Coordinates of C-alpha atoms and ligand atoms in Angstrom, one line a residue:
X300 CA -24.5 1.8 7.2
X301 CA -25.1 5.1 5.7
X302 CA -23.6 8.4 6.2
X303 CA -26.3 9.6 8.6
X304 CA -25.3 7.0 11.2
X305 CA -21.6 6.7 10.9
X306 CA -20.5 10.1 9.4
X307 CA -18.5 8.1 6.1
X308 CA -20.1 6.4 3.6
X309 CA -16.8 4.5 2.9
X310 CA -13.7 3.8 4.8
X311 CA -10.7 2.7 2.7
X312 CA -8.1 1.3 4.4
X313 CA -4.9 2.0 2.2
X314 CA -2.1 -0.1 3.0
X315 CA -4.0 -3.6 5.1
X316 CA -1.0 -4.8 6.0
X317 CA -1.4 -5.9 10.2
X318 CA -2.1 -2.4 12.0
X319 CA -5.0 -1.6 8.6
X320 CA -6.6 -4.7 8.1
X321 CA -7.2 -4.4 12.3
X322 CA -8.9 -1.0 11.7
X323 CA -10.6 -2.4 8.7
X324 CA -12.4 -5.8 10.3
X325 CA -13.5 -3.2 13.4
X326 CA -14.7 -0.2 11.3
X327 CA -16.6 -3.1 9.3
X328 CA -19.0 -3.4 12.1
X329 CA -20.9 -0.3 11.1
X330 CA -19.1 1.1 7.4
X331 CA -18.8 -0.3 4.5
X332 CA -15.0 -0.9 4.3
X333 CA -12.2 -1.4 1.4
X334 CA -8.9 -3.0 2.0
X335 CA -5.8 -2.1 -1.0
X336 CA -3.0 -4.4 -0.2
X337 CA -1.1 -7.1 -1.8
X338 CA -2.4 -9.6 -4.1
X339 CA -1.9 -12.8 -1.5
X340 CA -3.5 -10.8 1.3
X341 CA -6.5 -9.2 -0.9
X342 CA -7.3 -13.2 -2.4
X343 CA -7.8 -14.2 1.1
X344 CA -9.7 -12.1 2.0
X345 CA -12.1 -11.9 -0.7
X346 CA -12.5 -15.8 -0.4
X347 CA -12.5 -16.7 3.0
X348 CA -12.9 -13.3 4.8
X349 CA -10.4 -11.5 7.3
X350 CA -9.7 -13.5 10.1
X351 CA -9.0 -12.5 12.9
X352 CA -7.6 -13.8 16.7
X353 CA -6.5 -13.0 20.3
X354 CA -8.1 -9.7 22.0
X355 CA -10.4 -9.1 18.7
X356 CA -12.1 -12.4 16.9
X357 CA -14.1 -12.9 14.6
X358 CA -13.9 -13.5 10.8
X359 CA -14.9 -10.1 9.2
X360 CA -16.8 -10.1 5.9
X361 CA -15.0 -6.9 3.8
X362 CA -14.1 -5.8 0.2
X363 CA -10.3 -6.5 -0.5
X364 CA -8.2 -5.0 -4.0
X365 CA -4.6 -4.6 -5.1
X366 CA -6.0 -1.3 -6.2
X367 CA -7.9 1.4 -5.5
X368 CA -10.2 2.5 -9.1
X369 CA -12.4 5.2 -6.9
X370 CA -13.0 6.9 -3.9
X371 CA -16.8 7.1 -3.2
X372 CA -18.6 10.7 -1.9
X373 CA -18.3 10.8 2.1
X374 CA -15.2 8.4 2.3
X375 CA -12.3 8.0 5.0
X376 CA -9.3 7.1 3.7
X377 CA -6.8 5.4 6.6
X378 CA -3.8 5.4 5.5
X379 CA -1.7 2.5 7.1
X380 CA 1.0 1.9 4.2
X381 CA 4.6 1.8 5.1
X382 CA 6.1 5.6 5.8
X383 CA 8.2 5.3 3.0
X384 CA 5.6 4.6 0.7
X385 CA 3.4 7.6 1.3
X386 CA 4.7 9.0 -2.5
X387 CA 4.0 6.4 -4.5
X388 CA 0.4 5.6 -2.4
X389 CA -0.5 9.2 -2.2
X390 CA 0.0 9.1 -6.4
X391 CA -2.1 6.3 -7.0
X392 CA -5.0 8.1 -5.5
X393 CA -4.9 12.1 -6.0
X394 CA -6.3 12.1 -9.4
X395 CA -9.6 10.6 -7.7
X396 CA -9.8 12.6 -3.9
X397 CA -12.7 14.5 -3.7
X398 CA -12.9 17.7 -1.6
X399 CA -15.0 16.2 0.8
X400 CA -12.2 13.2 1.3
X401 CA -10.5 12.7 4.8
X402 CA -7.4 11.6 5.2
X403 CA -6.6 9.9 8.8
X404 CA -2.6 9.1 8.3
X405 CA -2.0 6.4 11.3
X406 CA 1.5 5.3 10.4
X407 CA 4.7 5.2 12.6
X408 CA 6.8 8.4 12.4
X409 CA 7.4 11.8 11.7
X410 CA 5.8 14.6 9.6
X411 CA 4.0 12.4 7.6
X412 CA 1.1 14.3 7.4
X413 CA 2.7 17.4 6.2
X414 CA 4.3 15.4 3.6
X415 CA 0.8 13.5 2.7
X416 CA -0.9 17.7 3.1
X417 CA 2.2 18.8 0.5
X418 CA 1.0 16.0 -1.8
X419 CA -2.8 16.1 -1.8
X420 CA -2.7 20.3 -1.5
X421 CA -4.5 22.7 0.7
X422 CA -8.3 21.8 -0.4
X423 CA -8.2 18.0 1.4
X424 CA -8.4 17.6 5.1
X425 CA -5.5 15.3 6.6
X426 CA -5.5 14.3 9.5
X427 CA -3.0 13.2 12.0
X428 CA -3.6 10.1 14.6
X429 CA -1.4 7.7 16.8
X430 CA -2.7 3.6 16.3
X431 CA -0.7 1.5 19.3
X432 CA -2.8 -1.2 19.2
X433 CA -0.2 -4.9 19.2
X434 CA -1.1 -6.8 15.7
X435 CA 0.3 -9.2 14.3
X436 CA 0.0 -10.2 10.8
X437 CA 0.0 -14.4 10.7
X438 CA -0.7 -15.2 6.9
X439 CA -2.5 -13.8 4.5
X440 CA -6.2 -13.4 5.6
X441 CA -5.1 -13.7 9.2
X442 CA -3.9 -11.3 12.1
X443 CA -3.8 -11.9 15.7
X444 CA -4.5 -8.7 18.2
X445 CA -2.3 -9.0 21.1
X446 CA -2.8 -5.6 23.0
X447 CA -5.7 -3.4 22.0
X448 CA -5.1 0.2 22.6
X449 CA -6.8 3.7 22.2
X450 CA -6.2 5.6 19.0
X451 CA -5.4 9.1 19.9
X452 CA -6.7 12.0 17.4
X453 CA -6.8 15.5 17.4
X454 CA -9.6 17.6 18.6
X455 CA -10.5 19.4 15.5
X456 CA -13.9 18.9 13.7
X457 CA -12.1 16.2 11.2
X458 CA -10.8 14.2 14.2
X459 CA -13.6 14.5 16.1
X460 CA -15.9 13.1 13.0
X461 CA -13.6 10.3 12.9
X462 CA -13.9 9.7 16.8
X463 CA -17.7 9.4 16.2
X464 CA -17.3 6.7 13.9
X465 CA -14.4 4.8 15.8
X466 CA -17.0 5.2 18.5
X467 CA -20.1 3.7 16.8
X468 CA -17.4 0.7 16.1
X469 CA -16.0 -0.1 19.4
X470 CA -12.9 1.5 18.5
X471 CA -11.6 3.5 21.5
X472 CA -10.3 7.3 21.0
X473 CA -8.3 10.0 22.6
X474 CA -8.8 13.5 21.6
X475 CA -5.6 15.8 21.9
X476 CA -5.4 19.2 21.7
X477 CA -1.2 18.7 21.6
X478 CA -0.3 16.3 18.5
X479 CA 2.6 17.2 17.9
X480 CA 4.1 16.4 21.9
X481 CA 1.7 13.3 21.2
X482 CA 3.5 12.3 18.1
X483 CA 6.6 12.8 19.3
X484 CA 5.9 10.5 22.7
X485 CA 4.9 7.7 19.9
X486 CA 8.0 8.0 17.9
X487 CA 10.3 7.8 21.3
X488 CA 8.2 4.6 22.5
X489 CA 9.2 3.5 18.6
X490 CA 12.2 4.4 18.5
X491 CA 13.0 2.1 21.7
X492 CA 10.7 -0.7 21.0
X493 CA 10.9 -1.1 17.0
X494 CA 14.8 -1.3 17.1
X495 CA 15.4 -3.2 20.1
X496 CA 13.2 -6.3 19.0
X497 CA 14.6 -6.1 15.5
X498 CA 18.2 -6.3 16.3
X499 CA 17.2 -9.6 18.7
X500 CA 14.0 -10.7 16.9
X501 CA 11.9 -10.8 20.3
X502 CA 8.5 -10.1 21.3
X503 CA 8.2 -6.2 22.9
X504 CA 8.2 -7.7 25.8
X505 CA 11.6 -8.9 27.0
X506 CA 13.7 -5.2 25.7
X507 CA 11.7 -4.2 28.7
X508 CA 14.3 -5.6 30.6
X509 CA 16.8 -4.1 33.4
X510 CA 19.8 -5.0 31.9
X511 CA 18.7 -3.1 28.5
X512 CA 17.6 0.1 30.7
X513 CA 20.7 2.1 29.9
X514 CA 19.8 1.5 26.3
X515 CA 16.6 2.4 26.2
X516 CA 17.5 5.5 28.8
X517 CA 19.9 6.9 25.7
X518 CA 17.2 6.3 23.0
X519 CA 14.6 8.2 25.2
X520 CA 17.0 11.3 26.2
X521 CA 18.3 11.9 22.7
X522 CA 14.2 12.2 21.6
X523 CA 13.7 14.3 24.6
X524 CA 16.4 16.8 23.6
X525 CA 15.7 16.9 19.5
X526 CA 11.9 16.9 20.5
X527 CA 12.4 19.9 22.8
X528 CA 14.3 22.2 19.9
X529 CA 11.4 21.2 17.6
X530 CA 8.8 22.8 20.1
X531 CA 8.1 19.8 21.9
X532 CA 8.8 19.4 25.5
X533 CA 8.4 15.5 26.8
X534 CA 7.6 15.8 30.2
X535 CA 7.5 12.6 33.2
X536 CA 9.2 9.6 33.2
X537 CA 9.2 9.0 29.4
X538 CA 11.7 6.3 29.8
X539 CA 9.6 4.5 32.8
X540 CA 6.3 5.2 30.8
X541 CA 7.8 3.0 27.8
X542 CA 9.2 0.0 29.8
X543 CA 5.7 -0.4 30.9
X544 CA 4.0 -0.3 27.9
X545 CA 6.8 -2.8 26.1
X546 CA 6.6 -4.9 29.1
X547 CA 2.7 -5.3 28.0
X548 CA 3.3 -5.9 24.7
X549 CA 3.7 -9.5 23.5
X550 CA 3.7 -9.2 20.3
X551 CA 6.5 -8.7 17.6
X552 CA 7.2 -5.0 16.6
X553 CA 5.9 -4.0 13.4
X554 CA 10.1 -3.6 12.4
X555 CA 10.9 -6.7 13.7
X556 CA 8.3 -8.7 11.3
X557 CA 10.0 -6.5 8.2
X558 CA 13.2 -7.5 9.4
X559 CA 11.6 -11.0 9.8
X560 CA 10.6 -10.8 6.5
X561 CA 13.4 -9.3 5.0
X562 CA 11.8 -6.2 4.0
X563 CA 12.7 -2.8 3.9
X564 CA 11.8 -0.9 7.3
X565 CA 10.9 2.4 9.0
X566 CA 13.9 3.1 10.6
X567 CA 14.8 6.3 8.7
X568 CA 11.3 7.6 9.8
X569 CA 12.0 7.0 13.7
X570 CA 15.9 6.5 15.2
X571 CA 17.4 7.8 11.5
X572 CA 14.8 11.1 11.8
X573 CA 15.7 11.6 15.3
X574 CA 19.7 11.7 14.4
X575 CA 18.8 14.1 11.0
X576 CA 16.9 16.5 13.4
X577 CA 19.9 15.8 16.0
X578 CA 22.4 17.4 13.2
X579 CA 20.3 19.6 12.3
X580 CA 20.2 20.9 15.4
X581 CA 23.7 20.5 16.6
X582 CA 22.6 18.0 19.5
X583 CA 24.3 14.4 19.4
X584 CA 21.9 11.2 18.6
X585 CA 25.2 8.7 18.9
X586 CA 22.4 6.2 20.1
X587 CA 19.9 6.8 17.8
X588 CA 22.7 6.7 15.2
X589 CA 24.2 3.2 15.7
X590 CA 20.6 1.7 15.9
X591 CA 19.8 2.9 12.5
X592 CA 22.7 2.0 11.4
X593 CA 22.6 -1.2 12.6
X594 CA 18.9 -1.7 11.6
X595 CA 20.2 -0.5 8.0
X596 CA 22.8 -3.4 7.8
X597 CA 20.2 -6.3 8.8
X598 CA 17.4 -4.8 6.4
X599 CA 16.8 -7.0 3.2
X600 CA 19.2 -10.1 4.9
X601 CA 17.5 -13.3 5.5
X602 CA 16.9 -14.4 8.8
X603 CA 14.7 -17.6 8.6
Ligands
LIG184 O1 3.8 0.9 16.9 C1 4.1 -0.2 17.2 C2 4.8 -1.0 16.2 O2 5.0 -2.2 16.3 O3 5.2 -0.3 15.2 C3 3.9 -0.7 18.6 C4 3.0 0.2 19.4 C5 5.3 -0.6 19.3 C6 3.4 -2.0 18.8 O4 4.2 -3.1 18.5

């Protein structure tokens, strides 16, 4: 596909780990698309193609590296690493942005963009958008899509641009004029969900239950009240709102495969940000707090 029909000339999904190589196999319907990711993942891919199961299937025929040697005129880069990577992944790639280059940052967490913006200066658009779509990452070469879900972006001329081509590849969007209430309704649902299933190594599904309500009820009000002295007010039935959407997710969290795994997780960019703000700010997180610490203690253990 050219730039005339889909807006990009490349899309370079930095970071394929479940959520990126998801965007990658659907944005490979129309762009030509790039996957940087680990050496195990990348071989896969390059010799059998990306497979992929459940709501989305299909094997999906795309480029795969360990590294990323250029950045083409016109391209999109998605970045989908871990939060705590953003440094080292933003460093590998700044020598070779472009001033045409669009960054679309869809991790989990908070202020990421501004950090990425810090990094890459003034002259290179970022861009800020929310991916909640249920993937899980099976092997490498092989994801399974449990819940498919819109991508929400924000209505500026970048985001919009980026809407077209999600568009144009069956990708749903939502265009907000209020990103930062938006991103802060993400990192609540996170903070309850990610946590939660990592502690008991369950699908989202079952912390929607009654007996964890209390729980999630002091996750959700501790967001509410660091979110509200950041400028965000979180209006409705946020706790309600989340139950649902766990209670329709039946896949594992992306913290609870790290923990899985014994990697390292994002806690300290959702419950451990919301008790930093919450000191900050002189309001008390003790929820917010224990889960991270907890989260801390069980990160790097093995669990198999
Ligand atoms: O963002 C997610 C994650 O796992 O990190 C959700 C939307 C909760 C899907 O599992």
């Amino acid at each position: 596909m050219t730039a005339e029909t889909s807006g990009f000339t490349k899309v370079i999904i930095l970071g394929a780990g479940a959520i990126g190589s998801y965007y990658g196999s659907m944005l490979s319907r129309k762009t030509d698309v790039l996957l940087v990711g680990r050496r195990g993942h990348v071989d896969a891919v390059n010799s059998r193609g990306l497979e992929v199961t459940g709501a989305v299937e299909g094997i999906f025929d795309l480029d795969a590296s360990t590294e990323l040697s250029g950045i083409p005129e016109g391209s999109l880069i998605i970045l989908t690493t871990k939060a705590y990577d953003i440094e080292e992944a933003v460093n590998e790639f700044r020598e070779l942005l472009r001033t045409d280059t669009v960054i679309l940052v869809l991790q989990n967490g908070l202020g990421n963009e501004d950090l990425v913006q810090s990094l890459v200066g003034p002259g290179v658009d970022v861009v800020r958008g929310l991916a909640s779509t249920g993937v899980e990452f099976l092997s490498p070469g092989r994801i399974e899509v449990k819940l498919v879900r819109e991508t929400v972006l924000p209505k500026t001329a970048a985001g919009e641009k980026i809407g077209r081509l999600f568009d144009l590849c069956g990708l749903d969007a939502r265009f907000s004029e209020w990103m930062d209430v938006e991103v802060w309704r993400k990192l609540t649902m996170n903070c309850v969900i990610n946590p939660l299933t990592a502690l008991f190594r369950v699908p989202n599904t079952e912390i929607a239950v009654e007996g964890l309500r209390e729980v999630r009820r002091g996750i959700v009000d501790e967001c509410i009240r660091v979110a509200e002295r950041e400028g965000a007010t979180l209006e409705g039935d946020l706790e309600g709102e989340i139950s649902r959407a766990a209670a329709s997710y039946s896949n594992l969290s992306s913290m609870c495969q790290d923990i899985i795994k014994g990697r390292r997780t994002e806690i300290g960019f959702l419950n451990g940000k919301v008790s930093e703000l919450g000191r900050r700010h002189g309001v008390a997180t003790p929820v917010n707090d224990v889960l991270t610490s907890l989260i801390r203690f069980m990160e790097g253990k093995e669990w198999s």
